[in-house]
mmCIF file of C-alpha atoms and ligand atoms in Angstrom:
data_model
loop_
_atom_site.group_PDB
_atom_site.id
_atom_site.type_symbol
_atom_site.label_atom_id
_atom_site.label_comp_id
_atom_site.label_asym_id
_atom_site.label_seq_id
_atom_site.Cartn_x
_atom_site.Cartn_y
_atom_site.Cartn_z
ATOM 1 C CA MET A 1 -115.077 -88.162 -93.378
ATOM 2 C CA GLU A 2 -118.450 -86.924 -93.253
ATOM 3 C CA GLU A 3 -119.301 -83.465 -93.993
ATOM 4 C CA ASP A 4 -122.185 -81.490 -93.819
ATOM 5 C CA LEU A 5 -123.379 -81.209 -97.676
ATOM 6 C CA TYR A 6 -124.212 -77.584 -96.610
ATOM 7 C CA THR A 7 -122.744 -76.290 -94.512
ATOM 8 C CA ASP A 8 -118.904 -76.797 -95.115
ATOM 9 C CA PRO A 9 -117.634 -74.380 -96.918
ATOM 10 C CA LEU A 10 -115.937 -76.029 -99.302
ATOM 11 C CA LEU A 11 -118.339 -78.655 -100.115
ATOM 12 C CA ALA A 12 -120.793 -75.844 -100.750
ATOM 13 C CA GLN A 13 -118.435 -73.802 -103.345
ATOM 14 C CA PHE A 14 -118.634 -77.847 -105.449
ATOM 15 C CA TYR A 15 -123.016 -76.545 -105.075
ATOM 16 C CA ASP A 16 -123.392 -75.711 -108.247
ATOM 17 C CA SER A 17 -120.656 -77.620 -110.362
ATOM 18 C CA ALA A 18 -122.788 -80.846 -109.266
ATOM 19 C CA SER A 19 -126.371 -79.470 -110.090
ATOM 20 C CA GLN A 20 -126.333 -77.527 -113.223
ATOM 21 C CA ASN A 21 -128.923 -77.945 -116.096
ATOM 22 C CA ARG A 22 -132.352 -76.208 -114.170
ATOM 23 C CA VAL A 23 -135.856 -77.882 -115.471
ATOM 24 C CA ASP A 24 -137.039 -76.196 -112.391
ATOM 25 C CA PHE A 25 -134.680 -72.773 -111.924
ATOM 26 C CA GLU A 26 -135.889 -72.365 -115.808
ATOM 27 C CA TYR A 27 -139.485 -73.589 -114.861
ATOM 28 C CA CYS A 28 -139.427 -70.386 -111.861
ATOM 29 C CA LEU A 29 -137.652 -68.355 -114.074
ATOM 30 C CA GLY A 30 -141.058 -68.572 -116.668
ATOM 31 C CA MET A 31 -142.364 -67.902 -113.774
ATOM 32 C CA ALA A 32 -141.310 -63.780 -112.694
ATOM 33 C CA MET A 33 -143.298 -60.742 -113.525
ATOM 34 C CA PRO A 34 -141.377 -57.147 -113.277
ATOM 35 C CA GLY A 35 -142.658 -56.302 -109.544
ATOM 36 C CA MET A 36 -143.948 -59.243 -108.252
ATOM 37 C CA SER A 37 -143.174 -60.578 -104.421
ATOM 38 C CA ILE A 38 -140.677 -64.550 -104.036
ATOM 39 C CA LEU A 39 -139.748 -66.026 -101.757
ATOM 40 C CA ASP A 40 -137.202 -68.281 -102.006
ATOM 41 C CA LEU A 41 -137.333 -70.674 -99.086
ATOM 42 C CA GLY A 42 -133.804 -72.904 -99.220
ATOM 43 C CA CYS A 43 -132.585 -70.904 -101.481
ATOM 44 C CA GLY A 44 -129.296 -72.454 -101.515
ATOM 45 C CA THR A 45 -126.014 -70.764 -103.250
ATOM 46 C CA GLY A 46 -128.938 -67.850 -104.621
ATOM 47 C CA GLU A 47 -128.941 -68.699 -108.142
ATOM 48 C CA LEU A 48 -131.838 -68.810 -108.660
ATOM 49 C CA ALA A 49 -132.744 -66.059 -106.408
ATOM 50 C CA VAL A 50 -131.194 -63.370 -107.825
ATOM 51 C CA GLY A 51 -131.690 -64.757 -111.457
ATOM 52 C CA LEU A 52 -135.225 -64.102 -110.596
ATOM 53 C CA ALA A 53 -134.582 -60.896 -109.075
ATOM 54 C CA LYS A 54 -132.794 -60.145 -111.833
ATOM 55 C CA LEU A 55 -135.753 -60.473 -114.494
ATOM 56 C CA GLY A 56 -136.782 -57.018 -111.631
ATOM 57 C CA ALA A 57 -138.598 -59.344 -108.899
ATOM 58 C CA GLU A 58 -138.609 -58.249 -105.209
ATOM 59 C CA VAL A 59 -136.981 -61.351 -104.391
ATOM 60 C CA THR A 60 -135.965 -62.554 -100.715
ATOM 61 C CA GLY A 61 -133.678 -65.727 -99.625
ATOM 62 C CA VAL A 62 -133.736 -67.802 -96.697
ATOM 63 C CA GLU A 63 -131.619 -70.401 -95.882
ATOM 64 C CA PRO A 64 -130.563 -71.940 -92.593
ATOM 65 C CA ALA A 65 -126.151 -72.249 -93.884
ATOM 66 C CA GLU A 66 -123.557 -69.527 -93.703
ATOM 67 C CA ALA A 67 -122.010 -71.205 -95.691
ATOM 68 C CA MET A 68 -124.668 -71.662 -98.508
ATOM 69 C CA LEU A 69 -125.629 -67.931 -97.767
ATOM 70 C CA ASP A 70 -122.130 -66.762 -97.736
ATOM 71 C CA ILE A 71 -122.142 -68.187 -101.768
ATOM 72 C CA ALA A 72 -125.495 -66.575 -102.253
ATOM 73 C CA ARG A 73 -125.100 -63.064 -101.035
ATOM 74 C CA GLY A 74 -121.084 -63.235 -103.643
ATOM 75 C CA ARG A 75 -122.066 -63.557 -106.323
ATOM 76 C CA ASP A 76 -122.823 -61.378 -109.265
ATOM 77 C CA GLY A 77 -126.427 -59.627 -108.361
ATOM 78 C CA GLY A 78 -126.136 -61.079 -104.431
ATOM 79 C CA GLY A 79 -127.478 -57.569 -103.738
ATOM 80 C CA LEU A 80 -130.268 -57.748 -105.710
ATOM 81 C CA VAL A 81 -131.679 -60.074 -102.543
ATOM 82 C CA THR A 82 -132.779 -59.869 -99.295
ATOM 83 C CA TRP A 83 -130.875 -62.796 -97.502
ATOM 84 C CA VAL A 84 -131.715 -64.380 -94.416
ATOM 85 C CA GLN A 85 -130.517 -66.790 -92.462
ATOM 86 C CA GLY A 86 -133.007 -69.183 -91.120
ATOM 87 C CA ASP A 87 -135.051 -72.345 -90.668
ATOM 88 C CA ALA A 88 -138.074 -73.090 -93.032
ATOM 89 C CA ARG A 89 -140.355 -74.367 -90.723
ATOM 90 C CA ASN A 90 -140.424 -71.769 -88.517
ATOM 91 C CA VAL A 91 -138.933 -68.575 -90.340
ATOM 92 C CA ARG A 92 -141.923 -65.757 -89.751
ATOM 93 C CA LEU A 93 -140.972 -62.714 -91.756
ATOM 94 C CA GLU A 94 -144.914 -61.262 -91.072
ATOM 95 C CA ARG A 95 -144.937 -60.202 -94.717
ATOM 96 C CA LYS A 96 -147.028 -62.045 -97.260
ATOM 97 C CA PHE A 97 -145.706 -62.387 -101.209
ATOM 98 C CA ASP A 98 -147.320 -63.261 -105.094
ATOM 99 C CA LEU A 99 -144.904 -66.572 -105.391
ATOM 100 C CA VAL A 100 -142.924 -69.048 -103.050
ATOM 101 C CA ILE A 101 -140.348 -71.263 -104.618
ATOM 102 C CA LEU A 102 -139.006 -74.234 -102.805
ATOM 103 C CA THR A 103 -137.006 -76.052 -105.693
ATOM 104 C CA GLY A 104 -134.213 -78.705 -105.987
ATOM 105 C CA HIS A 105 -136.160 -81.364 -103.542
ATOM 106 C CA SER A 106 -135.539 -79.239 -100.596
ATOM 107 C CA PHE A 107 -138.824 -80.076 -99.370
ATOM 108 C CA GLN A 108 -137.716 -84.145 -99.121
ATOM 109 C CA VAL A 109 -135.166 -82.756 -96.913
ATOM 110 C CA PHE A 110 -137.872 -82.115 -93.935
ATOM 111 C CA LEU A 111 -137.794 -85.649 -92.984
ATOM 112 C CA THR A 112 -140.620 -86.190 -90.775
ATOM 113 C CA ALA A 113 -144.661 -86.003 -91.033
ATOM 114 C CA ALA A 114 -144.255 -83.076 -89.114
ATOM 115 C CA ASP A 115 -141.249 -80.924 -90.165
ATOM 116 C CA GLN A 116 -143.469 -81.801 -93.984
ATOM 117 C CA LEU A 117 -146.726 -78.905 -91.907
ATOM 118 C CA LYS A 118 -144.778 -77.247 -90.239
ATOM 119 C CA LEU A 119 -142.281 -76.119 -93.605
ATOM 120 C CA LEU A 120 -146.207 -75.850 -95.028
ATOM 121 C CA ALA A 121 -147.437 -73.530 -92.161
ATOM 122 C CA SER A 122 -144.923 -71.333 -93.583
ATOM 123 C CA ILE A 123 -145.734 -71.298 -96.303
ATOM 124 C CA ALA A 124 -148.922 -70.783 -95.914
ATOM 125 C CA ALA A 125 -147.779 -67.522 -93.853
ATOM 126 C CA HIS A 126 -146.173 -66.115 -96.365
ATOM 127 C CA LEU A 127 -149.051 -66.664 -98.991
ATOM 128 C CA ALA A 128 -150.735 -63.342 -100.989
ATOM 129 C CA LEU A 129 -154.540 -64.016 -101.353
ATOM 130 C CA ASN A 130 -154.270 -66.104 -104.519
ATOM 131 C CA GLY A 131 -149.873 -66.871 -104.080
ATOM 132 C CA ARG A 132 -148.632 -69.661 -105.349
ATOM 133 C CA PHE A 133 -146.549 -71.893 -103.993
ATOM 134 C CA ILE A 134 -144.220 -74.126 -105.802
ATOM 135 C CA PHE A 135 -141.996 -77.034 -105.093
ATOM 136 C CA ASP A 136 -141.343 -80.078 -106.040
ATOM 137 C CA SER A 137 -140.109 -84.015 -104.827
ATOM 138 C CA ARG A 138 -139.391 -86.879 -106.716
ATOM 139 C CA ASN A 139 -141.789 -90.046 -107.307
ATOM 140 C CA PRO A 140 -141.649 -92.898 -104.591
ATOM 141 C CA ASP A 141 -143.704 -94.598 -107.464
ATOM 142 C CA PHE A 142 -140.155 -94.542 -110.044
ATOM 143 C CA GLU A 143 -139.415 -97.332 -110.889
ATOM 144 C CA ALA A 144 -135.627 -97.453 -110.845
ATOM 145 C CA LEU A 145 -135.414 -95.766 -107.408
ATOM 146 C CA LYS A 146 -137.129 -99.485 -106.032
ATOM 147 C CA GLY A 147 -134.367 -101.574 -105.403
ATOM 148 C CA ARG A 148 -131.943 -99.720 -105.788
ATOM 149 C CA LYS A 149 -128.906 -100.250 -102.983
ATOM 150 C CA VAL A 150 -126.171 -98.170 -103.733
ATOM 151 C CA ASP A 151 -125.535 -96.712 -107.388
ATOM 152 C CA ASP A 152 -121.603 -95.611 -107.565
ATOM 153 C CA ASN A 153 -120.395 -93.246 -110.389
ATOM 154 C CA ILE A 154 -117.886 -91.076 -111.837
ATOM 155 C CA ARG A 155 -118.186 -88.062 -113.054
ATOM 156 C CA SER A 156 -116.130 -85.197 -114.638
ATOM 157 C CA LEU A 157 -116.212 -81.580 -113.799
ATOM 158 C CA GLU A 158 -114.999 -77.913 -113.952
ATOM 159 C CA HIS A 159 -114.676 -75.962 -111.071
ATOM 160 C CA GLU A 160 -114.140 -72.425 -110.854
ATOM 161 C CA LEU A 161 -112.053 -72.417 -108.761
ATOM 162 C CA HIS A 162 -110.628 -75.853 -108.583
ATOM 163 C CA GLY A 163 -110.412 -76.738 -111.932
ATOM 164 C CA GLN A 164 -111.308 -80.737 -112.187
ATOM 165 C CA ILE A 165 -112.910 -82.148 -109.797
ATOM 166 C CA GLU A 166 -114.905 -85.923 -109.510
ATOM 167 C CA MET A 167 -117.855 -86.609 -108.619
ATOM 168 C CA TRP A 168 -119.739 -89.609 -107.500
ATOM 169 C CA ASN A 169 -122.796 -90.555 -105.821
ATOM 170 C CA ARG A 170 -123.765 -93.696 -103.761
ATOM 171 C CA SER A 171 -127.034 -94.263 -101.883
ATOM 172 C CA ASP A 172 -129.309 -96.997 -100.296
ATOM 173 C CA TYR A 173 -132.753 -96.025 -101.011
ATOM 174 C CA ASP A 174 -134.937 -97.639 -97.683
ATOM 175 C CA GLU A 175 -138.516 -99.232 -98.952
ATOM 176 C CA ASP A 176 -140.046 -98.817 -95.760
ATOM 177 C CA SER A 177 -139.186 -95.727 -94.311
ATOM 178 C CA ARG A 178 -139.696 -93.755 -98.027
ATOM 179 C CA ILE A 179 -135.254 -92.332 -97.109
ATOM 180 C CA LEU A 180 -132.931 -92.161 -99.731
ATOM 181 C CA THR A 181 -129.281 -92.312 -97.443
ATOM 182 C CA TYR A 182 -126.953 -90.896 -100.296
ATOM 183 C CA GLU A 183 -123.299 -89.695 -100.675
ATOM 184 C CA ASN A 184 -122.111 -86.861 -102.696
ATOM 185 C CA GLY A 185 -117.672 -87.445 -102.823
ATOM 186 C CA PHE A 186 -116.013 -84.844 -105.013
ATOM 187 C CA ARG A 187 -112.533 -84.801 -105.782
ATOM 188 C CA ILE A 188 -110.301 -82.241 -106.804
ATOM 189 C CA VAL A 189 -107.953 -84.257 -109.785
ATOM 190 C CA ALA A 190 -104.980 -81.255 -109.297
ATOM 191 C CA THR A 191 -104.255 -81.949 -105.263
ATOM 192 C CA GLY A 192 -106.386 -85.846 -105.116
ATOM 193 C CA GLU A 193 -107.771 -83.986 -102.062
ATOM 194 C CA GLU A 194 -111.330 -86.166 -101.984
ATOM 195 C CA HIS A 195 -114.000 -84.834 -100.197
ATOM 196 C CA VAL A 196 -117.646 -86.912 -98.980
ATOM 197 C CA ALA A 197 -120.965 -85.133 -97.675
ATOM 198 C CA GLY A 198 -123.566 -87.873 -96.492
ATOM 199 C CA ALA A 199 -127.652 -86.727 -96.258
ATOM 200 C CA GLU A 200 -130.788 -88.113 -96.208
ATOM 201 C CA ILE A 201 -134.060 -87.357 -97.906
ATOM 202 C CA LEU A 202 -138.109 -88.534 -97.952
ATOM 203 C CA TYR A 203 -139.935 -89.497 -100.487
ATOM 204 C CA THR A 204 -143.309 -88.968 -100.269
ATOM 205 C CA LYS A 205 -146.421 -90.607 -101.617
ATOM 206 C CA GLN A 206 -148.089 -87.397 -104.512
ATOM 207 C CA ARG A 207 -151.542 -88.178 -102.020
ATOM 208 C CA ASP A 208 -150.239 -87.424 -98.614
ATOM 209 C CA ILE A 209 -148.895 -84.707 -99.965
ATOM 210 C CA ALA A 210 -152.473 -83.602 -101.596
ATOM 211 C CA ASP A 211 -153.349 -84.236 -97.914
ATOM 212 C CA MET A 212 -150.418 -82.479 -96.545
ATOM 213 C CA LEU A 213 -150.849 -79.176 -98.690
ATOM 214 C CA ALA A 214 -155.328 -80.342 -97.449
ATOM 215 C CA ALA A 215 -154.166 -79.488 -93.761
ATOM 216 C CA SER A 216 -151.785 -76.765 -94.844
ATOM 217 C CA GLY A 217 -154.958 -74.588 -96.143
ATOM 218 C CA LEU A 218 -153.267 -74.806 -99.443
ATOM 219 C CA CYS A 219 -154.829 -75.982 -102.708
ATOM 220 C CA ALA A 220 -153.469 -78.526 -105.901
ATOM 221 C CA ASP A 221 -153.295 -75.799 -109.003
ATOM 222 C CA GLU A 222 -151.449 -78.496 -110.683
HETATM 223 C C1 LIG B 1 -130.720 -79.576 -102.191
HETATM 224 S S1 LIG B 1 -131.280 -78.497 -101.373
HETATM 225 C C2 LIG B 1 -131.185 -76.750 -102.358
HETATM 226 C C3 LIG B 1 -130.723 -75.156 -103.353
HETATM 227 C C4 LIG B 1 -131.439 -74.977 -104.438
HETATM 228 N N1 LIG B 1 -133.055 -74.426 -103.536
HETATM 229 C C5 LIG B 1 -131.840 -75.364 -105.468
HETATM 230 O O1 LIG B 1 -133.051 -75.149 -105.791
HETATM 231 O O2 LIG B 1 -130.880 -75.522 -105.836
HETATM 232 C C6 LIG B 1 -131.273 -78.296 -100.202
HETATM 233 C C7 LIG B 1 -131.888 -76.786 -99.669
HETATM 234 O O3 LIG B 1 -132.023 -76.512 -98.441
HETATM 235 C C8 LIG B 1 -131.502 -76.399 -97.536
HETATM 236 N N2 LIG B 1 -131.841 -76.592 -95.896
HETATM 237 C C9 LIG B 1 -131.676 -77.400 -95.086
HETATM 238 N N3 LIG B 1 -133.294 -77.434 -93.729
HETATM 239 C C10 LIG B 1 -132.986 -76.386 -94.542
HETATM 240 C C11 LIG B 1 -134.553 -75.574 -93.258
HETATM 241 N N4 LIG B 1 -134.713 -76.359 -92.388
HETATM 242 N N5 LIG B 1 -134.890 -74.838 -94.223
HETATM 243 C C12 LIG B 1 -134.876 -73.692 -95.265
HETATM 244 N N6 LIG B 1 -133.829 -74.257 -95.788
HETATM 245 C C13 LIG B 1 -133.151 -75.692 -95.553
HETATM 246 C C14 LIG B 1 -129.851 -76.921 -97.661
HETATM 247 O O4 LIG B 1 -129.173 -75.994 -97.029
HETATM 248 C C15 LIG B 1 -130.016 -76.810 -98.884
HETATM 249 O O5 LIG B 1 -129.548 -75.303 -98.953
#
């Protein structure tokens, strides 16, 4: 059965276990300074937003999925962050931030150029003068992606509520649309219960991203 990766409360519970060794989090944490205002778009379960707030930054996290936000609000330090349920394409908080972040390849959940441009307009609307926007998008020219049809792998993880779980990914990359369709599967070993969620992400070429940034009034620093 296909369930939604972010909106299903049980699947949201697996997100943190499945998402470890986050170099993007380390990078953003290295930018934080006490008093700095930070907008975390697509903040998911809020691990990074709370980490930034604990360093003294004033953080707002925006996320559409209630299930992800519930975990964010409930985590240790969750009260330090202002959480907003919203869509990064049209949220307008009527204020500016020193730093806007969009981590964990969230840029790639926007599947059309029109949506990417709406997202970038929203970012431009929230950036203070000389503010910075940090995001990541995976490289469509990465050789291992070419011809990739299915990547089936099983790994064991420890989950704080469910004990040992097994996780696997399957994916299918379409070189014409540059959309990767993938499934994440989870099995709770103690009960045998399985949950599978599918999603799609778009791989955008660097020069297209550069063009869109410029069209949105943003200037690429790095
Ligand atoms: C791969 S997760 C990344 C979460 C978090 N930023 C991280 O780095 O772990 C993608 C997130 O983008 C969120 N998302 C999906 N559509 C969105 C939208 N239109 N606006 C904002 N966030 C969105 C999802 O609900 C999910 O939490």
